[in-house]
Coordinates of N, CA, C and O in Angstrom, one line a residue:
M1 N 106.8 -185.0 -34.2 CA 107.5 -183.9 -33.6 C 108.8 -183.8 -34.4 O 109.5 -184.8 -34.6
A2 N 109.1 -182.6 -34.8 CA 110.4 -182.4 -35.5 C 111.6 -182.7 -34.6 O 111.6 -182.5 -33.4
S3 N 112.6 -183.3 -35.2 CA 113.7 -183.8 -34.4 C 114.4 -182.6 -33.7 O 114.9 -182.8 -32.6
A4 N 114.5 -181.4 -34.3 CA 115.2 -180.3 -33.6 C 114.4 -179.9 -32.4 O 114.9 -179.6 -31.3
F5 N 113.1 -179.9 -32.5 CA 112.2 -179.6 -31.4 C 112.3 -180.7 -30.3 O 112.4 -180.3 -29.1
K6 N 112.3 -181.9 -30.7 CA 112.5 -183.0 -29.7 C 113.8 -182.9 -29.0 O 113.9 -183.1 -27.8
K7 N 114.9 -182.5 -29.7 CA 116.2 -182.4 -29.1 C 116.2 -181.3 -28.0 O 116.7 -181.5 -27.0
Q8 N 115.5 -180.1 -28.3 CA 115.5 -179.0 -27.4 C 114.7 -179.5 -26.1 O 115.0 -179.0 -25.0
L9 N 113.7 -180.3 -26.3 CA 112.9 -180.7 -25.2 C 113.3 -182.0 -24.5 O 112.6 -182.5 -23.7
S10 N 114.4 -182.6 -25.0 CA 114.8 -183.9 -24.5 C 114.8 -184.1 -23.0 O 114.3 -185.1 -22.5
S11 N 115.4 -183.2 -22.3 CA 115.4 -183.3 -20.8 C 114.0 -183.3 -20.2 O 113.6 -184.0 -19.3
V12 N 113.1 -182.4 -20.8 CA 111.8 -182.3 -20.3 C 111.0 -183.6 -20.6 O 110.3 -184.1 -19.8
L13 N 111.2 -184.1 -21.8 CA 110.5 -185.3 -22.2 C 110.9 -186.5 -21.4 O 110.1 -187.4 -21.0
Q14 N 112.2 -186.6 -21.0 CA 112.7 -187.7 -20.2 C 112.2 -187.7 -18.8 O 111.9 -188.7 -18.2
E15 N 112.0 -186.5 -18.2 CA 111.5 -186.3 -16.9 C 110.0 -186.7 -16.8 O 109.5 -187.0 -15.7
G16 N 109.3 -186.6 -17.9 CA 107.8 -186.9 -17.9 C 107.0 -185.7 -17.5 O 107.5 -184.6 -17.3
F17 N 105.7 -186.0 -17.3 CA 104.7 -184.9 -17.1 C 103.7 -185.4 -16.1 O 103.5 -186.6 -15.8
V18 N 103.0 -184.4 -15.5 CA 101.8 -184.7 -14.7 C 100.6 -184.1 -15.4 O 100.7 -183.0 -15.9
I19 N 99.6 -184.9 -15.5 CA 98.3 -184.4 -16.1 C 97.2 -184.4 -15.1 O 97.2 -185.3 -14.2
K20 N 96.4 -183.3 -15.1 CA 95.4 -183.2 -14.0 C 94.2 -182.4 -14.6 O 94.3 -181.8 -15.6
R21 N 93.1 -182.4 -13.8 CA 92.0 -181.6 -14.1 C 92.3 -180.2 -13.9 O 93.0 -179.8 -12.9
S22 N 91.8 -179.3 -14.7 CA 91.9 -177.9 -14.5 C 91.1 -177.4 -13.3 O 90.0 -178.0 -13.0
V23 N 91.6 -176.4 -12.6 CA 90.8 -175.8 -11.5 C 89.6 -175.0 -12.0 O 88.6 -175.0 -11.4
F24 N 89.9 -174.2 -13.1 CA 88.9 -173.2 -13.5 C 88.0 -173.6 -14.7 O 87.0 -173.0 -14.9
Q25 N 88.5 -174.5 -15.5 CA 87.8 -174.8 -16.8 C 87.6 -176.3 -16.9 O 88.3 -177.1 -16.2
S26 N 86.8 -176.7 -17.9 CA 86.7 -178.2 -18.1 C 87.7 -178.6 -19.2 O 87.3 -178.9 -20.3
C27 N 88.9 -178.5 -18.8 CA 90.1 -178.9 -19.6 C 91.1 -179.6 -18.7 O 90.9 -179.7 -17.5
L28 N 92.2 -180.1 -19.3 CA 93.2 -180.7 -18.6 C 94.4 -179.8 -18.6 O 94.6 -179.0 -19.4
E29 N 95.3 -180.0 -17.6 CA 96.5 -179.3 -17.5 C 97.7 -180.3 -17.5 O 97.7 -181.2 -16.7
L30 N 98.7 -180.0 -18.4 CA 99.8 -180.8 -18.5 C 101.0 -180.1 -18.0 O 101.4 -179.0 -18.5
Y31 N 101.6 -180.6 -16.9 CA 102.7 -179.9 -16.2 C 104.0 -180.7 -16.6 O 104.1 -181.9 -16.3
P32 N 105.0 -180.1 -17.1 CA 106.3 -180.7 -17.1 C 106.7 -181.0 -15.7 O 106.4 -180.3 -14.7
M33 N 107.4 -182.1 -15.4 CA 107.7 -182.6 -14.1 C 108.4 -181.5 -13.2 O 108.0 -181.3 -12.0
Q34 N 109.2 -180.7 -13.8 CA 109.9 -179.6 -13.1 C 108.9 -178.6 -12.6 O 109.0 -178.1 -11.4
E35 N 107.9 -178.2 -13.4 CA 106.9 -177.3 -13.0 C 106.0 -177.9 -11.9 O 105.6 -177.2 -11.0
W36 N 105.7 -179.2 -12.1 CA 104.8 -179.8 -11.1 C 105.5 -179.8 -9.7 O 104.9 -179.6 -8.7
N37 N 106.8 -180.1 -9.7 CA 107.6 -180.1 -8.5 C 107.6 -178.8 -7.8 O 107.5 -178.7 -6.6
L38 N 107.7 -177.7 -8.6 CA 107.6 -176.3 -8.1 C 106.3 -176.1 -7.4 O 106.2 -175.5 -6.3
M39 N 105.2 -176.5 -8.1 CA 103.9 -176.3 -7.6 C 103.7 -177.1 -6.3 O 103.1 -176.6 -5.3
M40 N 104.1 -178.3 -6.3 CA 104.0 -179.2 -5.1 C 104.8 -178.6 -3.9 O 104.4 -178.7 -2.8
A41 N 105.9 -177.9 -4.2 CA 106.7 -177.3 -3.1 C 105.9 -176.2 -2.5 O 105.9 -176.0 -1.3
K42 N 105.1 -175.4 -3.3 CA 104.2 -174.4 -2.7 C 103.1 -175.0 -1.9 O 102.8 -174.6 -0.8
I43 N 102.5 -176.1 -2.5 CA 101.4 -176.7 -1.8 C 101.9 -177.4 -0.5 O 101.1 -177.3 0.5
N44 N 103.1 -177.9 -0.5 CA 103.6 -178.6 0.7 C 103.8 -177.6 1.9 O 103.9 -178.0 3.0
K45 N 103.8 -176.3 1.6 CA 104.0 -175.3 2.6 C 102.7 -175.0 3.3 O 102.7 -174.3 4.4
L46 N 101.6 -175.4 2.8 CA 100.3 -175.2 3.4 C 100.1 -176.0 4.6 O 100.5 -177.2 4.7
N47 N 99.5 -175.4 5.6 CA 99.2 -176.1 6.9 C 98.0 -177.1 6.7 O 96.9 -176.6 6.5
R48 N 98.3 -178.4 6.8 CA 97.2 -179.4 6.5 C 96.2 -179.5 7.7 O 95.2 -180.2 7.6
F49 N 96.5 -178.8 8.8 CA 95.6 -178.8 9.9 C 94.6 -177.7 9.8 O 93.7 -177.5 10.6
V50 N 94.6 -176.9 8.7 CA 93.6 -175.9 8.3 C 92.7 -176.6 7.3 O 93.2 -177.0 6.2
K51 N 91.4 -176.7 7.7 CA 90.5 -177.5 6.8 C 90.5 -177.0 5.4 O 90.5 -177.8 4.5
K52 N 90.4 -175.7 5.2 CA 90.3 -175.2 3.8 C 91.6 -175.5 3.0 O 91.5 -175.8 1.8
N53 N 92.7 -175.6 3.6 CA 93.9 -176.0 2.9 C 93.9 -177.5 2.5 O 94.2 -177.8 1.4
N54 N 93.4 -178.3 3.5 CA 93.2 -179.7 3.2 C 92.3 -180.0 2.1 O 92.5 -180.8 1.2
D55 N 91.1 -179.2 2.1 CA 90.1 -179.3 1.0 C 90.7 -178.9 -0.3 O 90.5 -179.6 -1.3
F56 N 91.5 -177.8 -0.3 CA 92.1 -177.4 -1.6 C 93.1 -178.4 -2.1 O 93.0 -178.7 -3.3
I57 N 93.9 -178.9 -1.3 CA 94.9 -179.9 -1.7 C 94.2 -181.1 -2.3 O 94.6 -181.6 -3.4
R58 N 93.2 -181.6 -1.7 CA 92.4 -182.8 -2.2 C 91.8 -182.5 -3.5 O 92.0 -183.3 -4.5
R59 N 91.2 -181.3 -3.7 CA 90.6 -181.0 -5.0 C 91.7 -180.7 -6.1 O 91.5 -181.1 -7.2
F60 N 92.7 -180.0 -5.7 CA 93.8 -179.7 -6.6 C 94.4 -181.0 -7.2 O 94.8 -181.0 -8.4
T61 N 94.6 -181.9 -6.4 CA 95.3 -183.1 -6.8 C 94.4 -184.3 -7.3 O 94.9 -185.4 -7.6
A62 N 93.1 -184.0 -7.3 CA 92.1 -185.0 -7.8 C 92.4 -185.4 -9.2 O 92.6 -184.6 -10.1
G63 N 92.6 -186.7 -9.4 CA 92.8 -187.2 -10.8 C 94.2 -187.0 -11.3 O 94.4 -187.2 -12.5
V64 N 95.1 -186.7 -10.5 CA 96.5 -186.5 -11.0 C 97.1 -187.8 -11.4 O 97.0 -188.8 -10.8
K65 N 97.7 -187.7 -12.6 CA 98.4 -188.9 -13.2 C 99.8 -188.5 -13.7 O 99.9 -187.4 -14.3
V66 N 100.7 -189.3 -13.5 CA 102.1 -189.1 -14.1 C 102.0 -189.8 -15.4 O 101.6 -191.0 -15.5
V67 N 102.5 -189.1 -16.4 CA 102.5 -189.7 -17.8 C 103.9 -189.5 -18.4 O 104.6 -188.5 -18.1
D68 N 104.2 -190.4 -19.3 CA 105.5 -190.3 -20.0 C 105.2 -190.2 -21.5 O 104.1 -190.6 -22.0
V69 N 106.2 -189.7 -22.2 CA 106.1 -189.6 -23.6 C 106.6 -190.9 -24.2 O 107.7 -191.4 -23.8
D70 N 105.9 -191.5 -25.1 CA 106.3 -192.8 -25.7 C 107.3 -192.6 -26.8 O 107.7 -191.4 -27.1
A71 N 107.8 -193.6 -27.4 CA 108.9 -193.5 -28.4 C 108.5 -192.7 -29.6 O 109.4 -192.1 -30.3
S72 N 107.2 -192.6 -29.9 CA 106.7 -191.8 -31.0 C 106.4 -190.4 -30.6 O 105.9 -189.6 -31.4
G73 N 106.7 -190.0 -29.4 CA 106.4 -188.6 -28.9 C 105.0 -188.4 -28.5 O 104.6 -187.2 -28.5
R74 N 104.3 -189.4 -28.2 CA 102.9 -189.3 -27.8 C 102.7 -189.4 -26.3 O 103.5 -190.1 -25.6
I75 N 101.6 -188.8 -25.8 CA 101.2 -189.0 -24.4 C 99.8 -189.6 -24.4 O 99.0 -189.2 -25.1
L76 N 99.7 -190.7 -23.6 CA 98.4 -191.3 -23.5 C 97.6 -190.6 -22.4 O 98.0 -190.5 -21.2
V77 N 96.5 -189.9 -22.7 CA 95.6 -189.2 -21.8 C 94.7 -190.3 -21.2 O 93.9 -190.9 -21.9
P78 N 94.7 -190.4 -19.9 CA 93.8 -191.4 -19.2 C 92.3 -191.1 -19.6 O 91.9 -190.0 -19.6
K79 N 91.6 -192.2 -19.7 CA 90.2 -192.1 -20.1 C 89.3 -191.3 -19.1 O 88.5 -190.5 -19.6
D80 N 89.5 -191.4 -17.8 CA 88.7 -190.7 -16.9 C 89.0 -189.2 -17.0 O 88.1 -188.4 -16.8
L81 N 90.2 -188.8 -17.4 CA 90.5 -187.4 -17.6 C 89.9 -186.9 -18.9 O 89.4 -185.7 -18.9
C82 N 89.9 -187.7 -19.9 CA 89.2 -187.3 -21.1 C 87.7 -187.1 -20.9 O 87.1 -186.1 -21.4
Q83 N 87.1 -187.9 -20.1 CA 85.7 -187.8 -19.7 C 85.5 -186.5 -19.0 O 84.5 -185.7 -19.3
F84 N 86.3 -186.2 -18.0 CA 86.2 -184.9 -17.3 C 86.2 -183.7 -18.2 O 85.4 -182.8 -18.0
A85 N 87.1 -183.7 -19.2 CA 87.3 -182.6 -20.1 C 86.4 -182.6 -21.3 O 86.3 -181.7 -22.1
G86 N 85.6 -183.7 -21.4 CA 84.7 -183.8 -22.5 C 85.4 -183.9 -23.8 O 84.9 -183.5 -24.9
I87 N 86.6 -184.5 -23.8 CA 87.3 -184.7 -25.0 C 86.7 -185.8 -25.8 O 86.7 -186.9 -25.4
E88 N 86.3 -185.4 -27.0 CA 85.6 -186.4 -27.9 C 86.5 -186.9 -29.0 O 86.8 -188.1 -29.0
K89 N 87.0 -186.0 -29.8 CA 87.7 -186.5 -31.0 C 89.0 -185.6 -31.2 O 90.1 -186.1 -31.1
Q90 N 88.8 -184.4 -31.5 CA 89.9 -183.4 -31.8 C 90.3 -182.7 -30.5 O 89.4 -182.3 -29.7
V91 N 91.6 -182.4 -30.3 CA 92.0 -181.7 -29.2 C 92.8 -180.5 -29.6 O 93.3 -180.4 -30.7
V92 N 92.8 -179.5 -28.7 CA 93.6 -178.3 -28.8 C 94.6 -178.3 -27.7 O 94.2 -178.5 -26.5
L93 N 95.9 -178.0 -28.0 CA 96.9 -177.8 -27.0 C 97.1 -176.3 -26.9 O 97.4 -175.7 -27.9
S94 N 96.9 -175.7 -25.7 CA 97.0 -174.3 -25.6 C 98.1 -174.0 -24.5 O 98.0 -174.5 -23.4
S95 N 99.0 -173.1 -24.9 CA 100.1 -172.8 -23.9 C 99.5 -171.9 -22.8 O 98.7 -170.9 -23.1
A96 N 99.7 -172.2 -21.6 CA 99.3 -171.4 -20.5 C 100.6 -171.0 -19.7 O 100.7 -171.4 -18.5
V97 N 101.5 -170.4 -20.3 CA 102.8 -170.0 -19.8 C 103.7 -171.2 -19.5 O 104.5 -171.6 -20.3
N98 N 103.5 -171.7 -18.3 CA 104.4 -172.8 -17.8 C 103.8 -174.2 -17.9 O 104.5 -175.2 -17.5
I99 N 102.6 -174.3 -18.3 CA 101.9 -175.5 -18.5 C 101.2 -175.5 -19.9 O 101.1 -174.5 -20.5
I100 N 100.6 -176.7 -20.2 CA 99.8 -176.8 -21.5 C 98.4 -177.2 -21.1 O 98.3 -178.2 -20.3
E101 N 97.5 -176.5 -21.6 CA 96.1 -176.9 -21.4 C 95.7 -177.8 -22.6 O 96.1 -177.6 -23.7
I102 N 94.9 -178.9 -22.3 CA 94.4 -179.8 -23.3 C 92.9 -179.7 -23.3 O 92.3 -179.9 -22.3
W103 N 92.4 -179.3 -24.4 CA 90.9 -179.0 -24.6 C 90.3 -179.9 -25.6 O 91.0 -180.2 -26.6
D104 N 89.0 -180.2 -25.5 CA 88.2 -180.7 -26.6 C 88.1 -179.5 -27.5 O 87.9 -178.3 -27.1
K105 N 88.3 -179.7 -28.8 CA 88.4 -178.6 -29.8 C 87.1 -177.7 -29.7 O 87.2 -176.5 -29.7
D106 N 86.0 -178.3 -29.7 CA 84.7 -177.5 -29.7 C 84.6 -176.7 -28.5 O 84.1 -175.6 -28.5
K107 N 84.9 -177.3 -27.3 CA 84.8 -176.6 -26.0 C 85.8 -175.4 -26.0 O 85.4 -174.3 -25.5
Y108 N 87.0 -175.6 -26.5 CA 88.0 -174.5 -26.6 C 87.5 -173.4 -27.4 O 87.5 -172.2 -27.0
E109 N 87.0 -173.7 -28.6 CA 86.5 -172.6 -29.5 C 85.3 -171.9 -28.9 O 85.3 -170.6 -29.0
K110 N 84.5 -172.6 -28.1 CA 83.3 -171.9 -27.5 C 83.8 -171.0 -26.4 O 83.4 -169.8 -26.3
V111 N 84.8 -171.4 -25.6 CA 85.3 -170.6 -24.5 C 86.0 -169.4 -25.1 O 85.8 -168.2 -24.6
I112 N 86.8 -169.5 -26.1 CA 87.4 -168.4 -26.8 C 86.4 -167.4 -27.4 O 86.5 -166.2 -27.2
D113 N 85.4 -168.0 -28.1 CA 84.4 -167.1 -28.7 C 83.6 -166.3 -27.6 O 83.3 -165.2 -27.7
D114 N 83.3 -167.0 -26.5 CA 82.6 -166.4 -25.4 C 83.4 -165.3 -24.7 O 82.8 -164.3 -24.2
A115 N 84.7 -165.4 -24.7 CA 85.6 -164.5 -24.1 C 86.0 -163.3 -25.0 O 86.4 -162.3 -24.5
V116 N 85.7 -163.4 -26.3 CA 86.1 -162.3 -27.2 C 85.5 -161.0 -26.8 O 86.2 -160.0 -26.7
V117 N 84.3 -160.9 -26.5 CA 83.6 -159.7 -26.1 C 84.3 -159.0 -24.9 O 84.4 -157.8 -24.9
D118 N 84.6 -159.8 -23.9 CA 85.1 -159.2 -22.7 C 86.7 -159.1 -22.7 O 87.2 -158.6 -21.8
F119 N 87.3 -159.6 -23.8 CA 88.8 -159.6 -23.7 C 89.5 -158.3 -23.6 O 90.4 -158.1 -22.9
A120 N 88.9 -157.3 -24.4 CA 89.5 -155.9 -24.3 C 89.5 -155.4 -22.9 O 90.5 -154.8 -22.4
D121 N 88.3 -155.5 -22.2 CA 88.2 -155.0 -20.9 C 89.2 -155.8 -19.9 O 89.8 -155.2 -19.1
L122 N 89.2 -157.1 -20.1 CA 90.1 -158.0 -19.3 C 91.6 -157.6 -19.5 O 92.3 -157.5 -18.6
A123 N 91.9 -157.4 -20.8 CA 93.3 -157.1 -21.1 C 93.7 -155.7 -20.4 O 94.8 -155.6 -19.9
E124 N 92.8 -154.8 -20.5 CA 93.1 -153.5 -19.9 C 93.2 -153.6 -18.4 O 94.1 -153.1 -17.7
E125 N 92.3 -154.4 -17.8 CA 92.3 -154.5 -16.3 C 93.6 -155.3 -15.8 O 94.2 -154.9 -14.9
V126 N 93.9 -156.3 -16.6 CA 95.1 -157.2 -16.1 C 96.4 -156.5 -16.5 O 97.3 -156.5 -15.7
M127 N 96.5 -156.0 -17.7 CA 97.8 -155.5 -18.2 C 97.9 -154.0 -18.3 O 99.0 -153.5 -18.5
G128 N 96.8 -153.3 -18.2 CA 96.8 -151.9 -18.5 C 97.6 -151.0 -17.5 O 98.0 -149.9 -17.8
N129 N 97.7 -151.5 -16.3 CA 98.4 -150.6 -15.3 C 99.8 -151.1 -15.0 O 100.3 -150.8 -13.9
T130 N 100.4 -151.8 -15.9 CA 101.8 -152.4 -15.6 C 102.8 -151.3 -15.4 O 103.7 -151.4 -14.5
E131 N 102.7 -150.2 -16.1 CA 103.6 -149.1 -15.9 C 103.5 -148.4 -14.5 O 104.4 -148.1 -13.9
A132 N 102.2 -148.3 -14.1 CA 101.9 -147.7 -12.8 C 102.5 -148.6 -11.7 O 103.0 -148.1 -10.7
D133 N 102.3 -149.9 -11.9 CA 102.8 -150.9 -10.9 C 104.3 -150.8 -10.8 O 104.9 -150.9 -9.7
E134 N 105.0 -150.6 -12.0 CA 106.5 -150.5 -11.9 C 107.0 -149.3 -11.3 O 108.0 -149.2 -10.7
L135 N 106.2 -148.2 -11.3 CA 106.6 -146.9 -10.7 C 106.4 -146.9 -9.2 O 107.0 -146.1 -8.5
S136 N 105.6 -147.8 -8.7 CA 105.3 -147.9 -7.3 C 106.5 -148.4 -6.5 O 107.3 -149.1 -6.9

């Protein structure tokens, strides 16, 4: 990691990260501790006496691990999480706005290739009406 980049991220690196299984894909999600705390604040507002909330919390937090960055700027991904994501050899780190997805390279490329055909429609559906939304 370049020293300038490390310096910019120093507070994030010191706080550590949470790594977990993705909800929607067979990849992992890496949360900076600050983002994880925001997510847990939302989850803590759920009523645990509602069964579906309890089931969600259990599934969402399954396999959660706190990880730190070592002196060389590396994160050790636990073996059980590598198995969940099918990470074999090469990995791809993909920005997902406030978190980082960690993918097996081949799986990532397949998901991206499979989504290419539908991406134009998806982009229009998700982002196409932003002006109309702002006028409302």
